[in-house]
CSV table of C-alpha atoms and ligand atoms in Angstrom, one decimal:
chain,number,residue,atom,x,y,z
Z,1,MET,CA,-59.5,-34.5,153.5
Z,2,ILE,CA,-60.2,-31.2,151.6
Z,3,VAL,CA,-57.0,-29.1,151.0
Z,4,SER,CA,-57.8,-25.6,150.0
Z,5,GLY,CA,-55.8,-23.2,147.7
Z,6,SER,CA,-55.4,-19.6,149.0
Z,7,ARG,CA,-58.0,-18.3,146.5
Z,8,THR,CA,-60.7,-20.9,147.0
Z,9,GLN,CA,-61.2,-20.9,150.8
Z,10,SER,CA,-65.0,-20.4,150.9
Z,11,LEU,CA,-65.7,-23.0,148.4
Z,12,ALA,CA,-63.3,-25.5,150.0
Z,13,ALA,CA,-65.0,-24.9,153.4
Z,14,ALA,CA,-68.4,-25.3,151.8
Z,15,LEU,CA,-67.3,-28.5,150.2
Z,16,ALA,CA,-65.9,-29.9,153.4
Z,17,ALA,CA,-69.4,-29.2,155.1
Z,18,GLU,CA,-71.1,-30.6,152.1
Z,19,THR,CA,-69.2,-33.9,152.1
Z,20,ASP,CA,-68.3,-34.3,155.7
Z,21,HIS,CA,-64.6,-34.3,155.0
Z,22,GLU,CA,-62.1,-32.8,157.3
Z,23,LEU,CA,-61.0,-29.3,156.2
Z,24,ALA,CA,-57.2,-29.2,156.4
Z,25,GLY,CA,-55.3,-26.2,157.8
Z,26,VAL,CA,-53.0,-24.8,155.1
Z,27,SER,CA,-50.7,-21.8,155.3
Z,28,PHE,CA,-49.6,-19.7,152.5
Z,29,ASP,CA,-46.3,-17.7,152.7
Z,30,ARG,CA,-43.8,-16.0,150.5
Z,31,PHE,CA,-40.0,-16.0,150.5
Z,32,PRO,CA,-38.2,-12.8,150.2
Z,33,ASP,CA,-37.5,-13.4,146.5
Z,34,GLY,CA,-41.3,-13.6,145.9
Z,35,GLU,CA,-41.6,-17.4,145.6
Z,36,GLY,CA,-44.6,-18.8,147.3
Z,37,ILE,CA,-44.6,-21.8,149.7
Z,38,VAL,CA,-47.6,-23.7,151.2
Z,39,ARG,CA,-47.8,-25.9,154.3
Z,40,VAL,CA,-50.5,-28.3,154.7
Z,41,GLN,CA,-51.1,-29.2,158.4
Z,42,THR,CA,-52.5,-32.7,159.1
Z,43,ASP,CA,-52.4,-35.0,162.1
Z,44,SER,CA,-52.2,-38.1,160.1
Z,45,ALA,CA,-51.7,-39.2,156.4
Z,46,PRO,CA,-54.9,-38.6,154.5
Z,47,GLU,CA,-56.2,-41.6,152.6
Z,48,HIS,CA,-57.9,-39.4,150.0
Z,49,ALA,CA,-56.7,-35.7,149.6
Z,50,ILE,CA,-59.0,-33.4,147.6
Z,51,VAL,CA,-57.0,-30.3,146.5
Z,52,VAL,CA,-59.5,-27.5,145.7
Z,53,ALA,CA,-57.9,-24.6,144.0
Z,54,SER,CA,-58.9,-22.2,141.2
Z,55,THR,CA,-56.0,-21.4,138.9
Z,56,VAL,CA,-56.8,-17.7,138.6
Z,57,SER,CA,-53.2,-16.6,138.2
Z,58,ASP,CA,-49.8,-18.0,137.4
Z,59,ARG,CA,-49.0,-18.0,141.1
Z,60,ALA,CA,-52.2,-20.1,141.7
Z,61,HIS,CA,-51.0,-22.6,139.0
Z,62,VAL,CA,-47.7,-23.2,141.0
Z,63,GLU,CA,-49.7,-23.4,144.2
Z,64,VAL,CA,-51.9,-26.3,142.9
Z,65,LEU,CA,-48.7,-28.2,142.0
Z,66,GLN,CA,-47.3,-27.4,145.5
Z,67,LEU,CA,-50.5,-28.5,147.3
Z,68,GLN,CA,-50.6,-31.8,145.3
Z,69,ASP,CA,-46.9,-32.5,146.1
Z,70,ALA,CA,-47.4,-31.7,149.8
Z,71,VAL,CA,-50.3,-34.1,150.2
Z,72,ARG,CA,-48.4,-36.9,148.4
Z,73,GLU,CA,-45.4,-36.1,150.6
Z,74,ASP,CA,-47.7,-36.5,153.6
Z,75,GLY,CA,-48.6,-40.0,152.4
Z,76,ALA,CA,-52.1,-39.4,150.6
Z,77,ASP,CA,-52.8,-42.7,148.7
Z,78,ARG,CA,-55.2,-40.9,146.3
Z,79,VAL,CA,-55.2,-37.3,145.2
Z,80,THR,CA,-58.3,-35.6,143.4
Z,81,THR,CA,-57.8,-32.1,142.2
Z,82,VAL,CA,-60.8,-29.8,141.8
Z,83,LEU,CA,-60.2,-26.8,139.6
Z,84,PRO,CA,-63.3,-24.7,140.3
Z,85,TYR,CA,-62.0,-22.2,137.7
Z,86,MET,CA,-59.3,-23.5,135.3
Z,87,GLY,CA,-57.1,-20.7,134.1
Z,88,TYR,CA,-55.7,-20.8,130.6
Z,89,ALA,CA,-58.6,-23.0,129.4
Z,90,ARG,CA,-59.5,-20.4,126.8
Z,91,GLN,CA,-56.0,-20.8,125.2
Z,92,ASP,CA,-57.3,-24.2,123.9
Z,93,ASP,CA,-55.5,-23.8,120.5
Z,94,ALA,CA,-52.3,-22.3,119.0
Z,95,PHE,CA,-54.1,-19.3,117.4
Z,96,GLU,CA,-51.0,-18.0,115.7
Z,97,PRO,CA,-47.8,-19.7,114.5
Z,98,GLY,CA,-45.3,-20.0,117.4
Z,99,GLN,CA,-48.0,-20.1,120.1
Z,100,PRO,CA,-48.4,-23.0,122.6
Z,101,VAL,CA,-51.7,-24.7,123.3
Z,102,SER,CA,-51.5,-23.3,126.8
Z,103,ALA,CA,-54.5,-25.2,128.1
Z,104,ARG,CA,-52.8,-28.5,127.2
Z,105,ALA,CA,-49.5,-27.3,128.9
Z,106,VAL,CA,-51.1,-26.6,132.2
Z,107,ALA,CA,-53.3,-29.6,132.1
Z,108,ARG,CA,-50.3,-31.9,131.6
Z,109,ALA,CA,-48.5,-30.2,134.5
Z,110,ILE,CA,-51.5,-30.6,136.8
Z,111,SER,CA,-52.0,-34.3,135.7
Z,112,THR,CA,-48.6,-35.2,137.1
Z,113,GLY,CA,-49.7,-34.6,140.7
Z,114,THR,CA,-53.1,-36.2,140.8
Z,115,ASP,CA,-55.2,-39.3,140.0
Z,116,ARG,CA,-58.3,-37.4,138.9
Z,117,VAL,CA,-59.4,-33.8,137.9
Z,118,LEU,CA,-62.8,-32.2,138.2
Z,119,THR,CA,-63.2,-28.8,136.7
Z,120,VAL,CA,-66.3,-26.7,137.0
Z,121,GLU,CA,-67.9,-25.4,133.8
Z,122,PRO,CA,-64.7,-25.4,131.7
Z,123,HIS,CA,-64.8,-23.0,128.8
Z,124,GLU,CA,-64.9,-26.0,126.4
Z,125,GLN,CA,-65.6,-29.4,127.7
Z,126,SER,CA,-62.9,-30.7,125.3
Z,127,VAL,CA,-60.3,-29.2,127.7
Z,128,CYS,CA,-60.8,-32.3,129.8
Z,129,GLU,CA,-59.1,-34.3,127.1
Z,130,GLN,CA,-55.9,-32.4,127.6
Z,131,PHE,CA,-55.4,-33.9,131.1
Z,132,THR,CA,-53.5,-37.2,131.1
Z,133,VAL,CA,-55.6,-38.6,134.1
Z,134,PRO,CA,-59.5,-38.8,134.1
Z,135,ALA,CA,-60.9,-35.4,134.0
Z,136,THR,CA,-64.6,-34.6,134.5
Z,137,PRO,CA,-66.5,-31.3,133.8
Z,138,VAL,CA,-68.9,-30.3,136.5
Z,139,ASP,CA,-72.1,-28.7,135.3
Z,140,ALA,CA,-72.9,-25.4,137.3
Z,141,ALA,CA,-76.1,-24.3,135.4
Z,142,GLY,CA,-78.4,-25.6,138.1
Z,143,ARG,CA,-76.4,-23.9,140.8
Z,144,LEU,CA,-76.3,-20.5,138.9
Z,145,ALA,CA,-80.0,-20.7,138.5
Z,146,THR,CA,-80.7,-20.9,142.2
Z,147,GLY,CA,-79.4,-17.3,142.4
Z,148,LEU,CA,-82.1,-16.0,140.0
Z,149,SER,CA,-85.5,-14.5,141.2
Z,150,ALA,CA,-87.2,-13.1,138.1
Z,151,THR,CA,-90.5,-14.9,137.4
Z,152,ASP,CA,-90.5,-14.5,133.6
Z,153,PRO,CA,-87.2,-13.4,132.4
Z,154,LEU,CA,-85.7,-13.4,128.9
Z,155,VAL,CA,-82.5,-15.4,129.3
Z,156,VAL,CA,-79.9,-14.2,126.9
Z,157,ALA,CA,-76.5,-15.8,125.8
Z,158,PRO,CA,-74.4,-12.9,124.6
Z,159,ASP,CA,-72.6,-15.3,122.0
Z,160,ALA,CA,-73.0,-18.7,120.5
Z,161,GLY,CA,-70.5,-20.2,122.9
Z,162,ALA,CA,-72.7,-19.4,125.8
Z,163,ALA,CA,-76.0,-20.8,124.2
Z,164,ASP,CA,-76.0,-24.2,125.9
Z,165,LEU,CA,-75.1,-22.8,129.3
Z,166,ALA,CA,-78.0,-20.2,129.0
Z,167,GLN,CA,-80.4,-22.8,127.9
Z,168,ALA,CA,-79.5,-25.0,130.8
Z,169,VAL,CA,-79.8,-22.1,133.3
Z,170,CYS,CA,-83.2,-21.1,131.8
Z,171,LYS,CA,-84.4,-24.7,132.1
Z,172,ALA,CA,-83.1,-25.1,135.7
Z,173,HIS,CA,-84.8,-21.7,136.5
Z,174,GLY,CA,-88.0,-23.1,135.2
Z,175,ALA,CA,-89.3,-19.9,133.7
Z,176,GLY,CA,-88.8,-17.6,130.8
Z,177,GLU,CA,-87.5,-17.9,127.2
Z,178,CYS,CA,-83.8,-18.2,126.1
Z,179,VAL,CA,-82.2,-16.6,123.0
Z,180,SER,CA,-78.6,-16.3,121.8
Z,181,PHE,CA,-76.8,-13.3,120.3
Z,182,GLU,CA,-73.6,-13.3,118.2
Z,183,LYS,CA,-70.4,-11.7,119.1
Z,184,ARG,CA,-67.3,-10.5,117.3
Z,185,ARG,CA,-64.2,-10.0,119.2
Z,186,TYR,CA,-61.6,-7.5,117.7
Z,187,SER,CA,-59.2,-7.5,120.6
Z,188,GLY,CA,-59.0,-8.5,124.3
Z,189,ALA,CA,-61.5,-5.9,125.4
Z,190,ASP,CA,-63.1,-4.7,122.1
Z,191,VAL,CA,-66.2,-6.7,121.2
Z,192,GLU,CA,-69.3,-6.1,119.3
Z,193,VAL,CA,-72.5,-8.0,120.2
Z,194,GLU,CA,-75.4,-8.3,117.7
Z,195,ALA,CA,-79.0,-9.5,118.4
Z,196,THR,CA,-79.3,-12.1,115.6
Z,197,VAL,CA,-82.9,-13.1,116.7
Z,198,GLY,CA,-86.2,-11.2,116.7
Z,199,LEU,CA,-86.9,-9.8,120.3
Z,200,GLU,CA,-90.6,-9.6,119.9
Z,201,GLY,CA,-93.6,-12.0,120.8
Z,202,GLU,CA,-92.5,-14.8,123.1
Z,203,THR,CA,-89.0,-13.4,123.2
Z,204,ALA,CA,-90.1,-9.8,123.9
Z,205,VAL,CA,-87.5,-7.6,125.6
Z,206,SER,CA,-89.4,-4.5,126.0
Z,207,GLY,CA,-90.5,-4.1,129.7
Z,208,ARG,CA,-89.1,-7.5,130.7
Z,209,PRO,CA,-86.4,-8.5,133.1
Z,210,VAL,CA,-83.4,-9.9,131.3
Z,211,VAL,CA,-80.8,-12.3,132.6
Z,212,LEU,CA,-77.5,-12.4,130.6
Z,213,VAL,CA,-75.7,-15.7,131.0
Z,214,ASP,CA,-72.1,-16.5,130.2
Z,215,ASP,CA,-69.5,-18.8,131.6
Z,216,ILE,CA,-66.9,-16.1,132.4
Z,217,VAL,CA,-67.0,-12.3,132.8
Z,218,ALA,CA,-63.4,-11.2,132.3
Z,219,THR,CA,-63.1,-7.6,131.2
Z,220,GLY,CA,-66.9,-7.3,131.2
Z,221,SER,CA,-66.9,-6.1,127.6
Z,222,THR,CA,-69.1,-8.9,126.2
Z,223,MET,CA,-71.8,-8.4,128.9
Z,224,ARG,CA,-71.6,-4.5,128.7
Z,225,GLU,CA,-72.3,-4.6,124.9
Z,226,ALA,CA,-75.1,-7.1,125.3
Z,227,ALA,CA,-76.6,-5.2,128.3
Z,228,THR,CA,-76.5,-1.9,126.3
Z,229,LEU,CA,-78.3,-3.4,123.3
Z,230,LEU,CA,-81.0,-4.9,125.6
Z,231,LEU,CA,-81.5,-1.7,127.5
Z,232,ASP,CA,-81.7,0.2,124.3
Z,233,ARG,CA,-84.6,-2.1,123.4
Z,234,GLY,CA,-86.5,-1.4,126.6
Z,235,ALA,CA,-85.4,-4.2,128.9
Z,236,ALA,CA,-86.8,-3.6,132.4
Z,237,SER,CA,-83.8,-4.7,134.1
Z,238,VAL,CA,-80.5,-6.6,133.3
Z,239,THR,CA,-78.9,-9.2,135.6
Z,240,VAL,CA,-75.5,-10.5,134.6
Z,241,ALA,CA,-75.1,-14.2,135.7
Z,242,CYS,CA,-71.8,-15.9,135.3
Z,243,VAL,CA,-70.3,-19.1,136.7
Z,244,HIS,CA,-66.7,-17.5,136.9
Z,245,PRO,CA,-66.8,-13.9,137.9
Z,246,LEU,CA,-63.1,-13.1,137.1
Z,247,LEU,CA,-64.1,-9.5,136.9
Z,248,ALA,CA,-60.7,-8.2,135.8
Z,249,GLN,CA,-59.7,-4.6,136.1
Z,250,ASN,CA,-62.7,-2.4,136.2
Z,251,ALA,CA,-65.2,-4.9,134.8
Z,252,TYR,CA,-67.8,-4.5,137.7
Z,253,LEU,CA,-67.9,-0.7,137.3
Z,254,LYS,CA,-68.2,-1.0,133.5
Z,255,LEU,CA,-71.3,-3.2,133.9
Z,256,ARG,CA,-72.9,-1.0,136.6
Z,257,ARG,CA,-72.2,2.2,134.6
Z,258,ALA,CA,-73.9,0.4,131.5
Z,259,GLY,CA,-77.1,0.1,133.6
Z,260,VAL,CA,-76.7,-3.6,134.8
Z,261,ASP,CA,-78.8,-3.9,137.9
Z,262,ARG,CA,-77.0,-7.0,139.5
Z,263,VAL,CA,-74.0,-9.1,138.9
Z,264,LEU,CA,-74.4,-12.8,140.0
Z,265,GLY,CA,-71.5,-15.2,140.2
Z,266,THR,CA,-70.5,-18.5,141.9
Z,267,ASP,CA,-67.7,-19.2,144.3
Z,268,THR,CA,-65.4,-20.7,141.7
Z,269,ILE,CA,-63.7,-17.4,142.0
Z,270,GLU,CA,-64.0,-15.5,145.3
Z,271,ARG,CA,-65.5,-12.1,144.6
Z,272,PRO,CA,-68.1,-9.9,146.5
Z,273,VAL,CA,-70.6,-11.1,143.8
Z,274,SER,CA,-69.9,-14.9,144.4
Z,275,THR,CA,-73.2,-15.5,146.2
Z,276,VAL,CA,-74.0,-18.9,144.8
Z,277,SER,CA,-71.9,-22.0,145.9
Z,278,VAL,CA,-71.1,-24.7,143.4
Z,279,ALA,CA,-70.2,-26.9,146.4
Z,280,PRO,CA,-73.2,-29.3,146.0
Z,281,ALA,CA,-72.5,-29.8,142.3
Z,282,VAL,CA,-68.9,-30.6,143.0
Z,283,ALA,CA,-69.8,-32.9,145.9
Z,284,ALA,CA,-72.2,-34.8,143.6
Z,285,ALA,CA,-69.3,-35.3,141.1
Z,286,LEU,CA,-66.7,-36.4,143.6
A,301,R5P,C1,-65.4,-16.4,125.9
A,301,R5P,O1,-65.8,-16.7,124.8
A,301,R5P,C2,-66.1,-16.5,127.2
A,301,R5P,O2,-67.2,-17.3,127.1
A,301,R5P,C3,-66.6,-15.1,127.6
A,301,R5P,O3,-67.6,-14.7,126.7
A,301,R5P,C4,-65.5,-14.1,127.7
A,301,R5P,O4,-64.5,-14.7,128.6
A,301,R5P,C5,-65.9,-12.9,128.2
A,301,R5P,O5,-64.9,-12.0,128.3
A,301,R5P,P1,-65.0,-10.5,128.6
A,301,R5P,O6,-65.6,-10.2,129.8
A,301,R5P,O7,-63.6,-9.9,128.5
A,301,R5P,O8,-65.7,-9.9,127.4
């Protein structure tokens, strides 16, 4: 039985269709003091409950714990938790004295209510080691590539951390060349992107469609800087492709105003740009 979080309903339904599992009814309410409450509606105790919920907010983190607890309370023998997007995964270290390793803290909490975790394209695969139950990263590069149409694009990773994903998307697309830029981040939304590779010859940018690939678009600053650089060098068009379209604040406007033609994302986070489903990749990993 697939049990959806409030923010991952499209993906949960797609996964139920893909795997032939029942899609549970779930209601999401709030008490007057602001606390959330969920109710999973089932006719009989599920043998295997698959909770599908992206932890895009603090509330969503609590909701996952509530869903896990509700299905156990209902008698589920086995619980698998799918985190299409795992929030706090970027806080995978104590960057300053006194800070927590937030990824570890949330991973431990989520582990208490499940037998297994799947998480789609986590920021660093090593985050899976923070769970105290078996945790598997799900590769979404092949799914993201299905949303691309350019016949001979230059595929660009805006920073070194996105290099492997961009290579994998380029390979799955089956056309084009791939290069990686370098990024310096000065604050949450203040970044500088530098083209550390030549953009001539095979990796020519002038007159060519470009696909910028990253795991997450949050404030959009990284992609805006990279897109501006590429358009200044004569790129014919720029598509921004990401697995997790967080698109915080005015990120979408920022990108379009910078000249980005299209933003493509997957349904790990439900946004208007989430036109590619990772359901087949999750189903294969279940
Ligand atoms: C971090 O390294 C991630 O891979 C992304 O590059 C980052 O989350 C993008 O953030 P923003 O959209 O705020 O520049």
